[in-house]
CSV table of C-alpha atoms in Angstrom, one decimal:
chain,number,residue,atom,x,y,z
X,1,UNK,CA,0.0,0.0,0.0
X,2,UNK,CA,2.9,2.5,1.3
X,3,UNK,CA,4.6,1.3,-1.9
X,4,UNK,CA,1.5,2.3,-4.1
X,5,UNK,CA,1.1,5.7,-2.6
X,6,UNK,CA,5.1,6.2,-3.1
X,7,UNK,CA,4.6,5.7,-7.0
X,8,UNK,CA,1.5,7.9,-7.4
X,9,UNK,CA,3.4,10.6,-5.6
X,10,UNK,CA,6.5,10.2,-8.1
X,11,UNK,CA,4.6,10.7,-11.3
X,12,UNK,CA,3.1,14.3,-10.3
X,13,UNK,CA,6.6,15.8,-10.5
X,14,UNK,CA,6.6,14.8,-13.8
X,15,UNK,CA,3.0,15.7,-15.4
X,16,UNK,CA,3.2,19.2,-13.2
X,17,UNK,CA,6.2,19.7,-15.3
X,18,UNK,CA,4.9,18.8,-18.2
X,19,UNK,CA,1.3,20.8,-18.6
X,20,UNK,CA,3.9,23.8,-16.8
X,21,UNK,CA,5.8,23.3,-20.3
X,22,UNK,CA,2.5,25.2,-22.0
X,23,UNK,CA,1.5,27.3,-18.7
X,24,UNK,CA,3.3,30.2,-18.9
X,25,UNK,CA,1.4,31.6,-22.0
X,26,UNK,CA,-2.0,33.2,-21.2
X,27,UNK,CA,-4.5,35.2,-22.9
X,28,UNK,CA,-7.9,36.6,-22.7
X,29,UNK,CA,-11.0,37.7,-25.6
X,30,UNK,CA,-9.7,40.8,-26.0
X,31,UNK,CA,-6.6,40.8,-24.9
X,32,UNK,CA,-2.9,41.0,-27.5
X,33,UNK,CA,-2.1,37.6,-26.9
X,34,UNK,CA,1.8,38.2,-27.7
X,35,UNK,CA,1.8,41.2,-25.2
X,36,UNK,CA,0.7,39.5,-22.6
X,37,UNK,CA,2.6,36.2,-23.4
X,38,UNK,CA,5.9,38.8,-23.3
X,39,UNK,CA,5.1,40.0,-20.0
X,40,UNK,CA,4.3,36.9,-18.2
X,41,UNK,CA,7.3,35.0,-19.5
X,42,UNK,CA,9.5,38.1,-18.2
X,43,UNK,CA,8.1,39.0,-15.1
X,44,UNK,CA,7.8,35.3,-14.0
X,45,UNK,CA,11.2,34.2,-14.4
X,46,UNK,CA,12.2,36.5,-11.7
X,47,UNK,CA,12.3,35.5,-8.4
X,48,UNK,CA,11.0,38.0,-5.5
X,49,UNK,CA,9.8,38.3,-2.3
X,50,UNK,CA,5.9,37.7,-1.7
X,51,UNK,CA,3.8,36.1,1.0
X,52,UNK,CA,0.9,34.0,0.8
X,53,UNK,CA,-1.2,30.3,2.0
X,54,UNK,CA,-2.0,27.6,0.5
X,55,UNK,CA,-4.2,23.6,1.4
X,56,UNK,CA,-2.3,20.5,0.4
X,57,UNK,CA,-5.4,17.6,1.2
X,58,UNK,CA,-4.8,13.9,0.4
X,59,UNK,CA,-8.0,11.7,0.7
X,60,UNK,CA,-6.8,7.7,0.0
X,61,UNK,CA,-9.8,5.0,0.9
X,62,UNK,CA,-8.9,2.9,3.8
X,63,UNK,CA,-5.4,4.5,4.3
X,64,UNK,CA,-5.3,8.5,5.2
X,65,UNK,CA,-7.7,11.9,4.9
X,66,UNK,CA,-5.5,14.4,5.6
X,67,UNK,CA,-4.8,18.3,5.0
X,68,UNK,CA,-2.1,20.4,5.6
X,69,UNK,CA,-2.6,24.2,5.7
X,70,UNK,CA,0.0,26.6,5.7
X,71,UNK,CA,0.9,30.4,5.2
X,72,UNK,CA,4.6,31.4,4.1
X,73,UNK,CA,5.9,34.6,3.7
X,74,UNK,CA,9.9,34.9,2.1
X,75,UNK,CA,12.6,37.9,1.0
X,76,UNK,CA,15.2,37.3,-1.6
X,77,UNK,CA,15.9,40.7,-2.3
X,78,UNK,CA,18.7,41.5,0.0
X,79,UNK,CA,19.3,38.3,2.4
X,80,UNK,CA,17.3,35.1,2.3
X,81,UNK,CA,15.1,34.6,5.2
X,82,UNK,CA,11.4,32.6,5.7
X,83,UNK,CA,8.6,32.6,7.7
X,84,UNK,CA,6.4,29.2,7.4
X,85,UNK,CA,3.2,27.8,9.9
X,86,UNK,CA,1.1,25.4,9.2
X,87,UNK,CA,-1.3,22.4,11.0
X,88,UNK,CA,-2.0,19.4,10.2
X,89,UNK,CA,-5.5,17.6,10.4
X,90,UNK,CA,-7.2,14.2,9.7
X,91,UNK,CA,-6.8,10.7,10.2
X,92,UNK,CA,-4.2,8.1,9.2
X,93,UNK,CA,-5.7,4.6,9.0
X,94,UNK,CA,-4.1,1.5,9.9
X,95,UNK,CA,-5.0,-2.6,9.6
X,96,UNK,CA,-3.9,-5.2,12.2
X,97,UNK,CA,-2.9,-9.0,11.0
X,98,UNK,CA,-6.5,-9.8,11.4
X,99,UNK,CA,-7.2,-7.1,8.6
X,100,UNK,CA,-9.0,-4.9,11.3
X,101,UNK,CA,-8.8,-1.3,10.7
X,102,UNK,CA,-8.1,1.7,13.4
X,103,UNK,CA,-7.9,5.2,13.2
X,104,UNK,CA,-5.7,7.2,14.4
X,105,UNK,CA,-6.3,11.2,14.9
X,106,UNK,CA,-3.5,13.7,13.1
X,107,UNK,CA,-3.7,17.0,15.1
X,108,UNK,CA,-0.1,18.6,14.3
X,109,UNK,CA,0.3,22.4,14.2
X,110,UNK,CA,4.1,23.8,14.0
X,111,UNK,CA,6.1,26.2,12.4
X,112,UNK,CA,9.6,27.3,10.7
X,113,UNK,CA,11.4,30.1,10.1
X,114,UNK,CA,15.4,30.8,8.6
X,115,UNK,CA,16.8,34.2,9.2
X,116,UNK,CA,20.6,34.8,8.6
X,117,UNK,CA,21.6,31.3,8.4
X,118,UNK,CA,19.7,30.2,11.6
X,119,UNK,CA,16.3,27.9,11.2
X,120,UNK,CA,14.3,28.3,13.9
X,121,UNK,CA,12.2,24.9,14.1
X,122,UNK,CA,8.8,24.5,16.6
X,123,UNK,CA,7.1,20.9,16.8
X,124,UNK,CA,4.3,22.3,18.4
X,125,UNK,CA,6.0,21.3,22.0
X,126,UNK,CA,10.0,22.4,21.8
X,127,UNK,CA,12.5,24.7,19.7
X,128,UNK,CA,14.9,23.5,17.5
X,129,UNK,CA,17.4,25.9,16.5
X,130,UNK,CA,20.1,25.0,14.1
X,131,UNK,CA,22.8,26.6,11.8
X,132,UNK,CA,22.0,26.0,8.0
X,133,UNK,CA,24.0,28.6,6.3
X,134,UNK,CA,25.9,25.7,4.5
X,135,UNK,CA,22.6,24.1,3.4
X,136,UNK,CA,21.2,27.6,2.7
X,137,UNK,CA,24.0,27.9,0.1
X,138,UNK,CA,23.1,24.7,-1.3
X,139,UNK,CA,19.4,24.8,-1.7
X,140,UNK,CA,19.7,28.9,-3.2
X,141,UNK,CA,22.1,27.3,-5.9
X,142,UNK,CA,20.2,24.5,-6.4
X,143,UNK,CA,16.9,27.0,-6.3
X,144,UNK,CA,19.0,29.2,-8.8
X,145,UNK,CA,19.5,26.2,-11.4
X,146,UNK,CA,16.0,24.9,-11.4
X,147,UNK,CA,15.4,28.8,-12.4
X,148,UNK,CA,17.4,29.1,-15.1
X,149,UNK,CA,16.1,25.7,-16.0
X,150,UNK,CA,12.7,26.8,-16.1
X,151,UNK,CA,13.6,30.3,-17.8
X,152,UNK,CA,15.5,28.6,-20.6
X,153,UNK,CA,11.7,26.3,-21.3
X,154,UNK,CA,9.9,29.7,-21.2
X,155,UNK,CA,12.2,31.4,-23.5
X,156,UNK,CA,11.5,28.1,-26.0
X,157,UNK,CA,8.0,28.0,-25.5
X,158,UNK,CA,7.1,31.0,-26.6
X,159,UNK,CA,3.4,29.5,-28.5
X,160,UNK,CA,0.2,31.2,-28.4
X,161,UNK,CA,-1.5,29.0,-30.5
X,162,UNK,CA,-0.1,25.7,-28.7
X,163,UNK,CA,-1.7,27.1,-25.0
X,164,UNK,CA,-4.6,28.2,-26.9
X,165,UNK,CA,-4.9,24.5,-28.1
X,166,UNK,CA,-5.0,22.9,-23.7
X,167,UNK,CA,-6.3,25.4,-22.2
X,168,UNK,CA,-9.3,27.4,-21.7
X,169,UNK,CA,-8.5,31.1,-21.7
X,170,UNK,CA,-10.4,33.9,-20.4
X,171,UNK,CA,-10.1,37.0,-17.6
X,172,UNK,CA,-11.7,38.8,-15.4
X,173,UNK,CA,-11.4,42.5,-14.0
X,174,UNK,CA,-8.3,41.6,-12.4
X,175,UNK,CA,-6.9,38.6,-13.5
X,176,UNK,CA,-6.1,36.2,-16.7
X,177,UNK,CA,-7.7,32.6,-16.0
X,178,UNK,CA,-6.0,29.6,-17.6
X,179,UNK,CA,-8.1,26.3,-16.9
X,180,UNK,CA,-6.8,22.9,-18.1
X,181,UNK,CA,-9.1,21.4,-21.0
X,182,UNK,CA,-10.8,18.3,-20.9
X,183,UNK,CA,-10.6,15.1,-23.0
X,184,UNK,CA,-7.2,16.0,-24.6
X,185,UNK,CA,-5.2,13.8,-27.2
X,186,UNK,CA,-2.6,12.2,-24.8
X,187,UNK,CA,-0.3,10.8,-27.7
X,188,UNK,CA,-0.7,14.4,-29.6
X,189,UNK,CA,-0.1,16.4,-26.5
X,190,UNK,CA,3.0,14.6,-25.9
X,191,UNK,CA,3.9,15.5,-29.4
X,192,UNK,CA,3.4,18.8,-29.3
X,193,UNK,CA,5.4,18.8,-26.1
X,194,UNK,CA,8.3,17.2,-27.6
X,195,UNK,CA,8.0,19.4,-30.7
X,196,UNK,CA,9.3,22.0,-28.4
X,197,UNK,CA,11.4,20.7,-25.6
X,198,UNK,CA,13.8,18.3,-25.4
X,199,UNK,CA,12.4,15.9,-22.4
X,200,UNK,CA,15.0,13.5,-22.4
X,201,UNK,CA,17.6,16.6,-21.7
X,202,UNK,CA,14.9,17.7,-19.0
X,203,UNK,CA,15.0,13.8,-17.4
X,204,UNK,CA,18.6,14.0,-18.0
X,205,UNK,CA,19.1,17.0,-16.0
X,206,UNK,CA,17.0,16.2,-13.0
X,207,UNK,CA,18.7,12.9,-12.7
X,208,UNK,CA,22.1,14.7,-12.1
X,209,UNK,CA,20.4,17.1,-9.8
X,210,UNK,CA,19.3,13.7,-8.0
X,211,UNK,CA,23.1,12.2,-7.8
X,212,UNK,CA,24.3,15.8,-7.1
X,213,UNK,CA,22.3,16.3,-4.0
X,214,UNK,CA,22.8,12.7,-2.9
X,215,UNK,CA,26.8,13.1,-3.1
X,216,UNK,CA,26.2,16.3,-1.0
X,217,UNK,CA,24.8,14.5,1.6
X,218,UNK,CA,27.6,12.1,1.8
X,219,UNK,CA,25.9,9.4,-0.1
X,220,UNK,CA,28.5,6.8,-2.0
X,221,UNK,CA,26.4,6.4,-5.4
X,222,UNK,CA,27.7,3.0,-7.4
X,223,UNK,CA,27.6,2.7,-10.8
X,224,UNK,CA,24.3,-0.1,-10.2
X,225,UNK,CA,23.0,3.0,-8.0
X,226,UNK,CA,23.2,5.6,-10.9
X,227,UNK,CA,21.5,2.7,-12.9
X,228,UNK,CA,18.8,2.2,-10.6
X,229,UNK,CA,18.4,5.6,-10.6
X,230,UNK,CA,18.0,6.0,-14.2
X,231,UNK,CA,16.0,3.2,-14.6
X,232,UNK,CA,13.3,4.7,-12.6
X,233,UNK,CA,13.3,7.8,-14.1
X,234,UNK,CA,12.9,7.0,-17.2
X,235,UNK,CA,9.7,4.4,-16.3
X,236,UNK,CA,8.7,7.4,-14.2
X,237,UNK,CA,8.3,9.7,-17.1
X,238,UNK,CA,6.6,7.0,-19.8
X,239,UNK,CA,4.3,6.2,-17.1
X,240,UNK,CA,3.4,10.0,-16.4
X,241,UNK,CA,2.8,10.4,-20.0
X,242,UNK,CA,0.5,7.3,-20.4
X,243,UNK,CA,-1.6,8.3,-17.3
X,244,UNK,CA,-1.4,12.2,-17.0
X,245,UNK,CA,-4.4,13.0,-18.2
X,246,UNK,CA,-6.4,10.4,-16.5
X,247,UNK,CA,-4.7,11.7,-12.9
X,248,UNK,CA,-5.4,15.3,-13.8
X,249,UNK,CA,-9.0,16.0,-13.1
X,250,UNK,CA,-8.4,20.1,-13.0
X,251,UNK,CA,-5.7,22.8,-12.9
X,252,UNK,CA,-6.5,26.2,-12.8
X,253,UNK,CA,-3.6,29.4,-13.2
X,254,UNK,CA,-4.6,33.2,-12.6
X,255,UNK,CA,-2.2,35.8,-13.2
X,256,UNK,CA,-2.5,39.4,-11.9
X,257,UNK,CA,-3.8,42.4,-15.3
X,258,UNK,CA,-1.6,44.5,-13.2
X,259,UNK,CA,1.9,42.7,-12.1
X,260,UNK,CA,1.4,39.7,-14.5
X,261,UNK,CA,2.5,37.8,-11.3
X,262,UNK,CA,1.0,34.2,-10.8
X,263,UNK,CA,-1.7,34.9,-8.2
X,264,UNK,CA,-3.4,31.9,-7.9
X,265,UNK,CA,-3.1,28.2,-8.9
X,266,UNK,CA,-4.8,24.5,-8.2
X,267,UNK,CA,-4.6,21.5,-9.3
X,268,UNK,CA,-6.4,18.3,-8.5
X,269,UNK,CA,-5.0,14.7,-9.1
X,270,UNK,CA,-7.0,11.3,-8.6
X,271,UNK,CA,-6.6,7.7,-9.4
X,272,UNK,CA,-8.4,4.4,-8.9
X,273,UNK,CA,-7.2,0.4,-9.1
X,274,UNK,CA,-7.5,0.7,-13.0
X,275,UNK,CA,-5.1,3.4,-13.0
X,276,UNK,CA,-2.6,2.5,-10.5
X,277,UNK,CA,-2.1,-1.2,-12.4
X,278,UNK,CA,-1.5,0.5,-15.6
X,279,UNK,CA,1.2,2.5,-13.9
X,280,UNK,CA,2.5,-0.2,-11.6
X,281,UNK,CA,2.9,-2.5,-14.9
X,282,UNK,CA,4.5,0.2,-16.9
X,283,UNK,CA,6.9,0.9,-13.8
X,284,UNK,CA,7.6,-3.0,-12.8
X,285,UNK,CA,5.5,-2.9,-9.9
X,286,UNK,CA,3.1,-5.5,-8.1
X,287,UNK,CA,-0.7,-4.3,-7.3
X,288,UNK,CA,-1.5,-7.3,-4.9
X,289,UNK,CA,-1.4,-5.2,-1.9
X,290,UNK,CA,-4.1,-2.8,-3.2
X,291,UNK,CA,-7.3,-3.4,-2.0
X,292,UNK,CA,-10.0,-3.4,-4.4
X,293,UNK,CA,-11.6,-0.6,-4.5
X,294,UNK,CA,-8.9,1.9,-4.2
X,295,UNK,CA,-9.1,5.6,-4.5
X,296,UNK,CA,-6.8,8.5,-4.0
X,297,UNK,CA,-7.4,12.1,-4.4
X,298,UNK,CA,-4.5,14.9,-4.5
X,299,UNK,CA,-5.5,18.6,-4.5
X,300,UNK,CA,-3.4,21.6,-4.1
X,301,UNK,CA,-4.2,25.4,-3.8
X,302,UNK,CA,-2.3,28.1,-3.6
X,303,UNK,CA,-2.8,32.1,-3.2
X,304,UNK,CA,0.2,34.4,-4.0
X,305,UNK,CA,0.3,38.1,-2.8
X,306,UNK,CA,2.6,41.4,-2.2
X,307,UNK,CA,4.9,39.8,-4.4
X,308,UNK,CA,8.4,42.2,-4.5
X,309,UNK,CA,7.5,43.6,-1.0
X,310,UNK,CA,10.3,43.6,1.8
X,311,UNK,CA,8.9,41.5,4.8
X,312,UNK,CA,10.2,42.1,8.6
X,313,UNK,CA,10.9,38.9,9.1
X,314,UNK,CA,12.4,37.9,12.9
X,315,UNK,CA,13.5,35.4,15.5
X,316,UNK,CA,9.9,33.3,16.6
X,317,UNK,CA,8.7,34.6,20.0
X,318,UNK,CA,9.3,32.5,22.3
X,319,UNK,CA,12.4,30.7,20.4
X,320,UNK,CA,15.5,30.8,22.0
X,321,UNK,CA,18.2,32.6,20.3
X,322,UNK,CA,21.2,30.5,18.4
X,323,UNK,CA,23.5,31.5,21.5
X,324,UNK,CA,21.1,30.1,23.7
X,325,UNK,CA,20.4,27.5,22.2
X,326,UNK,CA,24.3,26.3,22.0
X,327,UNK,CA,25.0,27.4,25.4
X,328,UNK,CA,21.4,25.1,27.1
X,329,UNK,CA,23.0,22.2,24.9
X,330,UNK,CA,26.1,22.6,26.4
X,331,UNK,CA,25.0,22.9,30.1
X,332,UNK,CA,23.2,19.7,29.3
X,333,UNK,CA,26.2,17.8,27.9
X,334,UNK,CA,28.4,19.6,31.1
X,335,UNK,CA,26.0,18.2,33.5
X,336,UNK,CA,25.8,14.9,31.3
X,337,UNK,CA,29.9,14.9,32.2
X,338,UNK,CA,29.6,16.4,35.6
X,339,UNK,CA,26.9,13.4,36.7
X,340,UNK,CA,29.2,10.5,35.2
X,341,UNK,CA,32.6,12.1,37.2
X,342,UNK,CA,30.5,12.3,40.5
X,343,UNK,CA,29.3,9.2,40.0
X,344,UNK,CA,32.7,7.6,39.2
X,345,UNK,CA,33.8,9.2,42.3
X,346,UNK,CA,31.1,8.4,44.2
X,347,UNK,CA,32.0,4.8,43.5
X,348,UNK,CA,35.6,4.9,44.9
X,349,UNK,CA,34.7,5.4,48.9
X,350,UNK,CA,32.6,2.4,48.2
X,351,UNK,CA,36.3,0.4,47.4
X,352,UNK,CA,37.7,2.0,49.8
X,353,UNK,CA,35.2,0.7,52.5
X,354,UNK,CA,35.0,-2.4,50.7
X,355,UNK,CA,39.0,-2.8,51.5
X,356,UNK,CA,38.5,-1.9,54.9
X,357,UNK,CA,36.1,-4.3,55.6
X,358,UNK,CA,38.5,-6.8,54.9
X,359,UNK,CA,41.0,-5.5,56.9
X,360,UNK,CA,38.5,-6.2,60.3
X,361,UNK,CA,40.4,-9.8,60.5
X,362,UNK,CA,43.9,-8.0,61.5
X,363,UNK,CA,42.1,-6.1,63.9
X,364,UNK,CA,40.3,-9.1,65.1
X,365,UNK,CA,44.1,-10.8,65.7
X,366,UNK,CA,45.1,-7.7,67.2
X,367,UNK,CA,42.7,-8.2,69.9
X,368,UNK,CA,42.9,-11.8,70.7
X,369,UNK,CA,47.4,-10.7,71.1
X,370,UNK,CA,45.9,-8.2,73.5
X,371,UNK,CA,44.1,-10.7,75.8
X,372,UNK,CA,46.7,-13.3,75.7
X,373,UNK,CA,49.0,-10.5,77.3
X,374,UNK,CA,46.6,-9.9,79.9
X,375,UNK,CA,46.2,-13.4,81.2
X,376,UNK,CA,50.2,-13.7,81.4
X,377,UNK,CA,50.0,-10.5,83.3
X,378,UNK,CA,47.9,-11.3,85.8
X,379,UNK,CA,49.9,-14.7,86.3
């Protein structure tokens, strides 16, 4: 079942990426389509600061109902720094060996925050502060690549006519809407796609980006591993294109008349037992632990605002600083220290004793010598 979930949850990488391939281009009735394709492409390949929320909800039958809300606000302008809180809510369902199911209750509400380096952690009971300057380096150049990744697409896919063609285009007093069409052409999509990208570079380059952030984290990859890792990539993507449009049941993009800026976007993903043995066979994978009549649903929504505007981003209240932080962890380990040496010394009087008590036969002798003196005396 876990493994089931695991590959529904790989292919949406790749069909978000792929319908994002035609996204950027947006028009309305009266609107110069190549204007307004211009100035989305340009203003969205920039990255700024902006603030907003967004509902992740998974719904699978007999396994979870979940959703995770959230509300994020970041700067990039001068020094990166985040502010991100969110709960969780639902229930995760279990089965015993008898096949008897349970519920059990998810109730999580935490939050996250990175300013100068430092990420400020809260589990919803303690405070976890650590320093991630070194990771904050990584993850802005990985960031940075995936940009220029998605800038060099947009640049290529420059094609009124192809958006025109998947999506239904219209606007309203403030805002471009781009909806997903229904029953499209799978094997003519994919065409079109390839017409204009090269996906195999695109698979290529995420791969690397795989092994690259693997041998950052110390990882050893073997040759077999880079394999592997190819391997399932590559039956990733086929089995995104074969099913894509039969897990997409809606995506929605609005853009700002004013800014241009992406202001709004959902999309909502769902698959049965039909679909997940079509994608299990194309990926290698058994279906015997799925139970019959299975069901998952996917949805995410997002709202984007303020976007450019300088946020006053601070430590948490209530979060201990970095300093104190390091200096409670190192009273603890001190008094960690401190408790073993007083109990090693501790210990010692206890040898100590231990040796005197042996020693009470000598003084036992001692006092019989005594006695035997005293009887010679008084003869």
């Amino acid at each position: 079942m876990k493994k089931s979930i695991k590959i529904f949850f790989s292919l949406l990488t790749t069909v978000t990426m792929a319908f994002g391939v035609v996204a950027p281009t947006v028009s309305a009735q009266d609107t110069n389509w190549d204007e307004v394709l211009t100035q989305i492409n340009e203003v969205n390949q920039e990255v700024v600061s902006m603030e907003g929320d967004g509902t992740i909800t998974v719904s699978a039958d007999q396994f979870i109902d979940a959703a995770l809300n959230f509300d994020f606000r970041y700067n990039v302008e001068e020094a990166f720094a985040l502010e991100l809180a969110g709960d969780v809510t639902g229930e995760l369902v279990t089965t015993d060996a008898e096949g008897n199911p349970s519920s059990m209750p998810l109730d999580f509400a935490g939050q996250a925050s990175i300013i100068d380096g430092i990420a400020y952690l809260f589990d919803g009971s303690s405070w976890t502060v650590e320093d991630v300057s070194a990771q904050e380096e990584q993850i802005a150049a990985d960031f940075e690549s995936i940009m220029s990744q998605a800038q060099e697409q947009a640049e290529t896919i420059n094609d009124p006519a192809l958006t025109q063609k998947y999506f239904d285009l219209s606007e309203t007093d403030s805002e471009y809407v781009m909806t997903l069409k229904q029953d499209i052409d799978s094997e003519e999509f994919w065409a079109d796609i390839e017409s204009q990208v090269n996906l195999e570079q695109i698979k290529q380059e995420s791969i690397d980006q795989a092994i690259a952030q693997a041998e950052a984290a110390g990882e050893e990859l073997t040759e077999e591993d880079r394999q592997m890792l190819q391997d399932q990539m590559d039956q990733s993507f086929e089995a995104g294109k074969k099913i894509a449009f039969q897990l997409v049941d809606n995506m929605e993009m609005r853009y700002s008349k004013d800014t241009y800026y992406l202001t709004y976007l959902v999309m909502d993903y769902s698959l049965d037992s039909a679909d997940m043995e079509q994608i299990a066979a194309d990926m290698g994978e058994s279906t015997e632990s799925l139970p019959e009549d299975f069901n998952v649903a996917f949805s995410m929504e997002f709202n984007f605002t303020n976007h450019g505007e300088v946020f006053d981003i601070v430590v948490p209240e209530g979060a201990p600083t970095f300093d104190e932080a390091s200096s409670t962890e190192e009273s603890a380990t001190e008094g960690t220290e401190s408790l073993e040496e007083s109990t090693t010394e501790e210990s010692v009087p206890a040898e100590e004793t231990s040796e005197e008590t042996t020693e009470v036969p000598a003084e036992e002798s001692s006092v019989e010598e005594t006695t035997e003196e005293s009887s010679e005396a008084a003869e």
